[in-house]
Amino acid sequence: YHRRVHGDLLSLCTMDEPSDGHGLAIPTPHHFAKHSALVARTKSTQDFGKLEEIVVHSAEDAAKLAMTPRLAAYEKTDKADKGARRSAVLDDGASKANNGCASVCYASVFFFICLTAMMHTMNYVHYHAPNQPPLPDIGHDLTPVLRPENLGEYPIIFNAVLVIGLCFVHDRTDLGRALPRFLVVLGSMYLLRTFTISLTTLPVTDNHCRFRRQEIQSYWRNTFWGIVTLGMKNVHCADLCFSGHTIVQTLLHQIAHTFHPRLRAANWLVTFCSLLSFYLIIATRSHYTIDVLIAWYVTLCAWKLVPNYWPWALAPTGPNSVVA
């Protein structure tokens, strides 16, 4: 339709009628009538277009008006959902914090009970060591004898300071996650060690226990000093299978590896100190090689298994942490 109107207008502009001598066509009554009809048709077309625009705008306005209550209700519901989610997140965070504190308390009580049982059992084992020569040991044959006998404790102390410093300086939240897991695994290993050192007592190695065994003046006092110093300053002999020093060193290594895997330099340093400690424990004749090997393997397995049975013990959310 629009093409036909456009063509008619072009025909008006190019009329083949007599001109006035200047090239301009002289309109006739026929052309005036045709022009009037075209103007009327064009006007009606413009009015129809305006009508269409009015109808379209009216339909859009009607749709907007119809959707306004729905949009308002949706926005209201969305705000309510956001508020509920925000409250849920805050409540969940508070709940996790409370659960984390409860987990640390339960782990501490469990560890204290297991530590007390082991230290008291060590008093019994001290006087029931068999009077026999040391057992054959390949580690003892391949390493020279080193003194003093507490050389293996220094790498452990160094690793403990390093790991605690990483938890405080690098990411403090890791300390709250690592502490319950550390206490539960250490307590479990001490509980197992309570049975292994008392059920089967091995002959002492070539250390002070064979040549100048000390006497225990008071069982309870000796137990107290063993609890305070984690077995470093109490009187004890023949508690061999398996090594308590190796348990602690393995746990410190696993904390650094699990909670700070991206700090490669720190992990390599902790690994070196762990291997050095294992070597010194054997070289100073504090334990047999099998004591160190069993302690390392059992502690490593327990570290991996504990998160399945103890809540909030797995390493989760720090930017430098991974699930292990």
Short mmCIF file of C-alpha atoms in Angstrom, two decimals:
data_model
loop_
_atom_site.label_atom_id
_atom_site.label_comp_id
_atom_site.label_asym_id
_atom_site.label_seq_id
_atom_site.Cartn_x
_atom_site.Cartn_y
_atom_site.Cartn_z
CA TYR A 1 0.00 0.00 0.00
CA HIS A 2 2.77 2.41 0.92
CA ARG A 3 4.58 1.60 -2.32
CA ARG A 4 1.46 2.48 -4.34
CA VAL A 5 1.07 5.81 -2.57
CA HIS A 6 4.74 6.59 -3.11
CA GLY A 7 4.46 5.74 -6.80
CA ASP A 8 1.46 8.04 -7.23
CA LEU A 9 3.33 10.89 -5.63
CA LEU A 10 6.21 10.34 -8.05
CA SER A 11 3.82 10.42 -10.98
CA LEU A 12 2.53 13.76 -9.76
CA CYS A 13 6.03 15.14 -9.73
CA THR A 14 6.75 13.85 -13.25
CA MET A 15 3.53 14.80 -15.11
CA ASP A 16 3.63 14.52 -18.89
CA GLU A 17 1.59 17.67 -19.43
CA PRO A 18 2.28 21.01 -21.22
CA SER A 19 4.80 23.12 -19.45
CA ASP A 20 5.01 26.86 -18.98
CA GLY A 21 8.20 27.19 -21.09
CA HIS A 22 10.51 26.79 -18.10
CA GLY A 23 10.20 23.01 -17.85
CA LEU A 24 7.55 23.12 -15.11
CA ALA A 25 4.41 21.13 -15.63
CA ILE A 26 1.10 22.92 -15.59
CA PRO A 27 -1.33 21.12 -13.30
CA THR A 28 -4.81 20.32 -14.51
CA PRO A 29 -8.07 19.72 -12.60
CA HIS A 30 -7.45 15.99 -12.98
CA HIS A 31 -4.15 16.30 -11.18
CA PHE A 32 -5.73 18.40 -8.41
CA ALA A 33 -8.36 15.71 -7.86
CA LYS A 34 -5.75 12.94 -7.83
CA HIS A 35 -3.56 14.93 -5.45
CA SER A 36 -6.47 15.46 -3.06
CA ALA A 37 -7.17 11.74 -3.05
CA LEU A 38 -3.52 10.92 -2.36
CA VAL A 39 -3.35 13.43 0.48
CA ALA A 40 -6.43 11.91 2.01
CA ARG A 41 -5.01 8.42 1.68
CA THR A 42 -1.64 9.50 3.12
CA LYS A 43 -3.34 11.22 6.05
CA SER A 44 -5.40 8.14 6.75
CA THR A 45 -2.24 6.05 6.61
CA GLN A 46 -0.50 8.35 9.06
CA ASP A 47 -3.49 8.26 11.35
CA PHE A 48 -3.52 4.48 11.14
CA GLY A 49 0.17 4.39 12.04
CA LYS A 50 -0.46 6.66 14.98
CA LEU A 51 -3.34 4.42 15.97
CA GLU A 52 -1.07 1.40 15.81
CA GLU A 53 1.50 3.22 17.96
CA ILE A 54 -1.21 4.17 20.43
CA VAL A 55 -2.47 0.60 20.55
CA VAL A 56 1.07 -0.75 21.00
CA HIS A 57 1.91 1.75 23.72
CA SER A 58 -1.41 1.08 25.39
CA ALA A 59 -0.74 -2.66 25.32
CA GLU A 60 2.74 -2.17 26.76
CA ASP A 61 1.39 0.13 29.45
CA ALA A 62 -1.33 -2.37 30.24
CA ALA A 63 1.24 -5.17 30.50
CA LYS A 64 3.42 -3.02 32.73
CA LEU A 65 0.45 -2.18 34.90
CA ALA A 66 -0.48 -5.83 35.05
CA MET A 67 3.07 -6.83 35.96
CA THR A 68 3.57 -4.11 38.57
CA PRO A 69 1.96 -6.06 41.44
CA ARG A 70 3.89 -9.17 40.43
CA LEU A 71 7.17 -7.28 40.27
CA ALA A 72 6.49 -5.69 43.61
CA ALA A 73 5.66 -9.06 45.12
CA TYR A 74 8.76 -10.62 43.54
CA GLU A 75 11.02 -7.85 44.84
CA LYS A 76 9.49 -8.18 48.26
CA THR A 77 9.98 -11.95 48.23
CA ASP A 78 13.54 -11.57 46.92
CA LYS A 79 14.41 -9.14 49.71
CA ALA A 80 12.91 -11.51 52.24
CA ASP A 81 14.90 -14.42 50.78
CA LYS A 82 18.11 -12.40 50.87
CA GLY A 83 17.47 -11.45 54.47
CA ALA A 84 16.73 -15.06 55.37
CA ARG A 85 19.87 -16.25 53.61
CA ARG A 86 21.95 -13.59 55.35
CA SER A 87 20.53 -14.61 58.72
CA ALA A 88 21.15 -18.26 57.91
CA VAL A 89 24.77 -17.54 57.02
CA LEU A 90 25.29 -15.62 60.27
CA ASP A 91 23.59 -18.35 62.29
CA ASP A 92 25.63 -21.01 60.50
CA GLY A 93 28.85 -19.13 61.20
CA ALA A 94 27.97 -18.76 64.87
CA SER A 95 27.00 -22.43 65.02
CA LYS A 96 30.28 -23.49 63.42
CA ALA A 97 32.22 -21.28 65.82
CA ASN A 98 30.42 -22.83 68.79
CA ASN A 99 30.90 -26.31 67.36
CA GLY A 100 34.60 -25.56 66.78
CA CYS A 101 35.06 -24.52 70.41
CA ALA A 102 33.22 -27.62 71.56
CA SER A 103 35.39 -29.77 69.30
CA VAL A 104 38.59 -28.31 70.77
CA CYS A 105 37.30 -28.91 74.31
CA TYR A 106 36.31 -32.53 73.60
CA ALA A 107 39.61 -33.20 71.84
CA SER A 108 41.56 -31.70 74.75
CA VAL A 109 39.75 -33.87 77.31
CA PHE A 110 40.29 -36.97 75.20
CA PHE A 111 43.97 -36.18 74.74
CA PHE A 112 44.51 -35.52 78.46
CA ILE A 113 42.92 -38.85 79.42
CA CYS A 114 45.04 -40.80 76.90
CA LEU A 115 48.22 -38.94 77.89
CA THR A 116 47.65 -39.63 81.57
CA ALA A 117 47.04 -43.33 80.92
CA MET A 118 50.21 -43.65 78.85
CA MET A 119 52.42 -41.79 81.35
CA HIS A 120 51.16 -43.90 84.22
CA THR A 121 51.75 -47.08 82.21
CA MET A 122 55.33 -45.99 81.48
CA ASN A 123 56.03 -46.17 85.22
CA TYR A 124 55.05 -49.83 85.18
CA VAL A 125 57.08 -50.60 82.04
CA HIS A 126 60.15 -48.92 83.54
CA TYR A 127 60.56 -51.75 86.08
CA HIS A 128 59.54 -54.62 83.82
CA ALA A 129 62.13 -54.38 81.07
CA PRO A 130 63.68 -57.76 80.27
CA ASN A 131 67.32 -58.18 81.20
CA GLN A 132 68.47 -59.18 77.73
CA PRO A 133 70.93 -57.82 75.15
CA PRO A 134 69.62 -55.44 72.50
CA LEU A 135 67.80 -56.91 69.53
CA PRO A 136 69.53 -56.99 66.12
CA ASP A 137 68.71 -53.81 64.21
CA ILE A 138 69.84 -52.79 60.72
CA GLY A 139 69.42 -49.08 61.51
CA HIS A 140 71.77 -49.41 64.47
CA ASP A 141 74.28 -51.30 62.36
CA LEU A 142 74.33 -48.60 59.65
CA THR A 143 74.44 -45.49 61.85
CA PRO A 144 77.14 -44.38 64.28
CA VAL A 145 76.26 -43.84 67.91
CA LEU A 146 75.50 -40.18 68.66
CA ARG A 147 75.26 -38.42 72.01
CA PRO A 148 73.51 -36.86 73.87
CA GLU A 149 70.40 -38.98 73.61
CA ASN A 150 68.02 -36.02 73.32
CA LEU A 151 69.41 -34.85 69.97
CA GLY A 152 66.23 -36.02 68.25
CA GLU A 153 64.13 -33.58 70.30
CA TYR A 154 65.67 -30.43 68.80
CA PRO A 155 64.22 -30.87 65.27
CA ILE A 156 60.85 -31.58 66.88
CA ILE A 157 60.97 -28.33 68.86
CA PHE A 158 62.03 -26.43 65.73
CA ASN A 159 59.15 -27.88 63.69
CA ALA A 160 56.67 -27.14 66.47
CA VAL A 161 57.69 -23.46 66.57
CA LEU A 162 57.62 -23.24 62.76
CA VAL A 163 54.19 -24.85 62.36
CA ILE A 164 52.60 -22.80 65.14
CA GLY A 165 54.12 -19.66 63.61
CA LEU A 166 52.64 -20.54 60.21
CA CYS A 167 49.20 -21.01 61.75
CA PHE A 168 49.39 -17.67 63.57
CA VAL A 169 51.09 -15.52 60.94
CA HIS A 170 49.87 -16.99 57.66
CA ASP A 171 46.28 -17.98 58.49
CA ARG A 172 45.05 -18.01 62.09
CA THR A 173 41.88 -19.92 61.20
CA ASP A 174 44.02 -22.94 60.39
CA LEU A 175 45.06 -23.23 64.05
CA GLY A 176 41.44 -23.74 65.12
CA ARG A 177 40.98 -26.44 62.49
CA ALA A 178 44.32 -28.17 63.03
CA LEU A 179 44.30 -28.26 66.84
CA PRO A 180 41.33 -30.65 67.33
CA ARG A 181 42.65 -32.97 64.64
CA PHE A 182 46.14 -32.90 66.17
CA LEU A 183 44.86 -33.62 69.68
CA VAL A 184 42.57 -36.44 68.59
CA VAL A 185 45.24 -38.20 66.52
CA LEU A 186 47.91 -37.73 69.19
CA GLY A 187 45.56 -38.99 71.90
CA SER A 188 44.61 -42.00 69.78
CA MET A 189 48.26 -42.85 69.20
CA TYR A 190 49.06 -42.48 72.90
CA LEU A 191 46.15 -44.75 73.75
CA LEU A 192 47.40 -47.37 71.31
CA ARG A 193 50.94 -46.94 72.62
CA THR A 194 49.70 -47.57 76.16
CA PHE A 195 48.82 -51.12 75.12
CA THR A 196 51.80 -51.81 72.84
CA ILE A 197 54.49 -50.86 75.39
CA SER A 198 52.82 -52.81 78.21
CA LEU A 199 51.70 -55.96 76.39
CA THR A 200 55.08 -56.68 74.78
CA THR A 201 58.18 -55.19 76.40
CA LEU A 202 61.28 -55.17 74.22
CA PRO A 203 64.84 -55.24 75.57
CA VAL A 204 66.31 -51.77 75.95
CA THR A 205 68.78 -50.44 73.40
CA ASP A 206 72.35 -49.33 74.06
CA ASN A 207 71.46 -46.14 75.91
CA HIS A 208 71.37 -44.96 79.51
CA CYS A 209 68.60 -47.41 80.38
CA ARG A 210 71.01 -50.30 79.97
CA PHE A 211 73.94 -48.82 81.88
CA ARG A 212 72.51 -46.42 84.51
CA ARG A 213 68.79 -46.79 84.98
CA GLN A 214 67.26 -44.17 87.27
CA GLU A 215 64.83 -44.90 90.07
CA ILE A 216 61.33 -43.44 90.18
CA GLN A 217 60.80 -41.67 93.52
CA SER A 218 57.07 -41.14 93.11
CA TYR A 219 54.78 -42.59 90.46
CA TRP A 220 52.35 -39.69 90.58
CA ARG A 221 55.08 -37.05 90.49
CA ASN A 222 56.76 -38.82 87.59
CA THR A 223 53.40 -39.05 85.81
CA PHE A 224 52.82 -35.33 86.35
CA TRP A 225 56.20 -34.37 84.85
CA GLY A 226 55.52 -36.69 81.93
CA ILE A 227 52.18 -34.96 81.24
CA VAL A 228 53.69 -31.46 81.48
CA THR A 229 56.69 -32.20 79.24
CA LEU A 230 55.00 -34.80 76.95
CA GLY A 231 57.41 -37.48 78.14
CA MET A 232 60.64 -35.50 77.72
CA LYS A 233 61.59 -34.99 81.40
CA ASN A 234 60.06 -37.90 83.26
CA VAL A 235 61.95 -41.05 84.17
CA HIS A 236 61.14 -43.85 81.72
CA CYS A 237 62.80 -46.81 80.03
CA ALA A 238 61.76 -49.69 77.77
CA ASP A 239 58.76 -47.84 76.30
CA LEU A 240 59.98 -48.68 72.82
CA CYS A 241 57.30 -49.88 70.45
CA PHE A 242 56.42 -47.46 69.11
CA SER A 243 58.20 -44.09 69.22
CA GLY A 244 56.30 -41.21 70.82
CA HIS A 245 58.75 -38.65 69.41
CA THR A 246 58.06 -39.92 65.91
CA ILE A 247 54.31 -39.52 66.46
CA VAL A 248 54.65 -35.82 67.31
CA GLN A 249 57.09 -35.16 64.47
CA THR A 250 54.83 -36.88 61.92
CA LEU A 251 51.81 -34.86 63.06
CA LEU A 252 53.69 -31.58 62.76
CA HIS A 253 54.73 -32.53 59.23
CA GLN A 254 51.14 -33.40 58.31
CA ILE A 255 49.81 -30.11 59.67
CA ALA A 256 52.23 -28.15 57.49
CA HIS A 257 51.47 -30.31 54.45
CA THR A 258 47.68 -30.28 54.90
CA PHE A 259 46.99 -26.69 55.91
CA HIS A 260 49.83 -24.87 54.11
CA PRO A 261 50.57 -26.84 50.93
CA ARG A 262 51.44 -23.77 48.85
CA LEU A 263 54.29 -22.74 51.16
CA ARG A 264 56.75 -25.05 49.48
CA ALA A 265 59.85 -23.72 51.23
CA ALA A 266 58.29 -24.21 54.67
CA ASN A 267 57.11 -27.70 53.74
CA TRP A 268 60.56 -28.71 52.51
CA LEU A 269 62.11 -27.38 55.73
CA VAL A 270 59.61 -29.29 57.89
CA THR A 271 60.23 -32.45 55.85
CA PHE A 272 63.99 -32.12 56.26
CA CYS A 273 63.69 -31.63 60.03
CA SER A 274 61.37 -34.65 60.25
CA LEU A 275 63.82 -36.92 58.43
CA LEU A 276 66.67 -35.54 60.53
CA SER A 277 64.73 -36.26 63.69
CA PHE A 278 64.03 -39.85 62.62
CA TYR A 279 67.72 -40.37 61.91
CA LEU A 280 68.78 -38.91 65.26
CA ILE A 281 66.27 -41.03 67.18
CA ILE A 282 67.82 -44.16 65.68
CA ALA A 283 71.43 -42.95 65.86
CA THR A 284 71.17 -42.03 69.55
CA ARG A 285 69.75 -45.49 70.23
CA SER A 286 66.60 -44.06 71.74
CA HIS A 287 64.50 -46.51 69.69
CA TYR A 288 64.79 -49.40 67.33
CA THR A 289 64.26 -48.72 63.65
CA ILE A 290 60.98 -50.63 63.70
CA ASP A 291 59.69 -48.30 66.44
CA VAL A 292 60.19 -45.26 64.20
CA LEU A 293 58.79 -46.96 61.09
CA ILE A 294 55.62 -48.23 62.79
CA ALA A 295 55.01 -44.89 64.51
CA TRP A 296 55.35 -42.99 61.23
CA TYR A 297 53.02 -45.29 59.30
CA VAL A 298 50.30 -45.66 61.95
CA THR A 299 50.24 -41.92 62.69
CA LEU A 300 49.99 -41.08 59.00
CA CYS A 301 47.04 -43.46 58.58
CA ALA A 302 45.32 -42.09 61.67
CA TRP A 303 45.73 -38.51 60.40
CA LYS A 304 43.92 -39.45 57.18
CA LEU A 305 41.16 -41.42 58.93
CA VAL A 306 40.26 -39.07 61.80
CA PRO A 307 38.22 -36.56 59.69
CA ASN A 308 35.75 -39.36 58.87
CA TYR A 309 34.92 -39.86 62.55
CA TRP A 310 35.63 -36.53 64.25
CA PRO A 311 33.57 -33.44 63.26
CA TRP A 312 35.25 -30.28 61.95
CA ALA A 313 38.65 -32.00 61.75
CA LEU A 314 39.07 -31.75 57.98
CA ALA A 315 41.04 -28.87 56.44
CA PRO A 316 38.66 -26.88 54.48
CA THR A 317 38.36 -23.23 53.63
CA GLY A 318 41.53 -21.23 53.82
CA PRO A 319 42.87 -19.71 50.59
CA ASN A 320 46.03 -21.81 50.94
CA SER A 321 44.40 -24.95 52.19
CA VAL A 322 43.36 -28.16 50.53
CA VAL A 323 41.23 -31.04 51.52
CA ALA A 324 43.29 -34.02 52.51
#
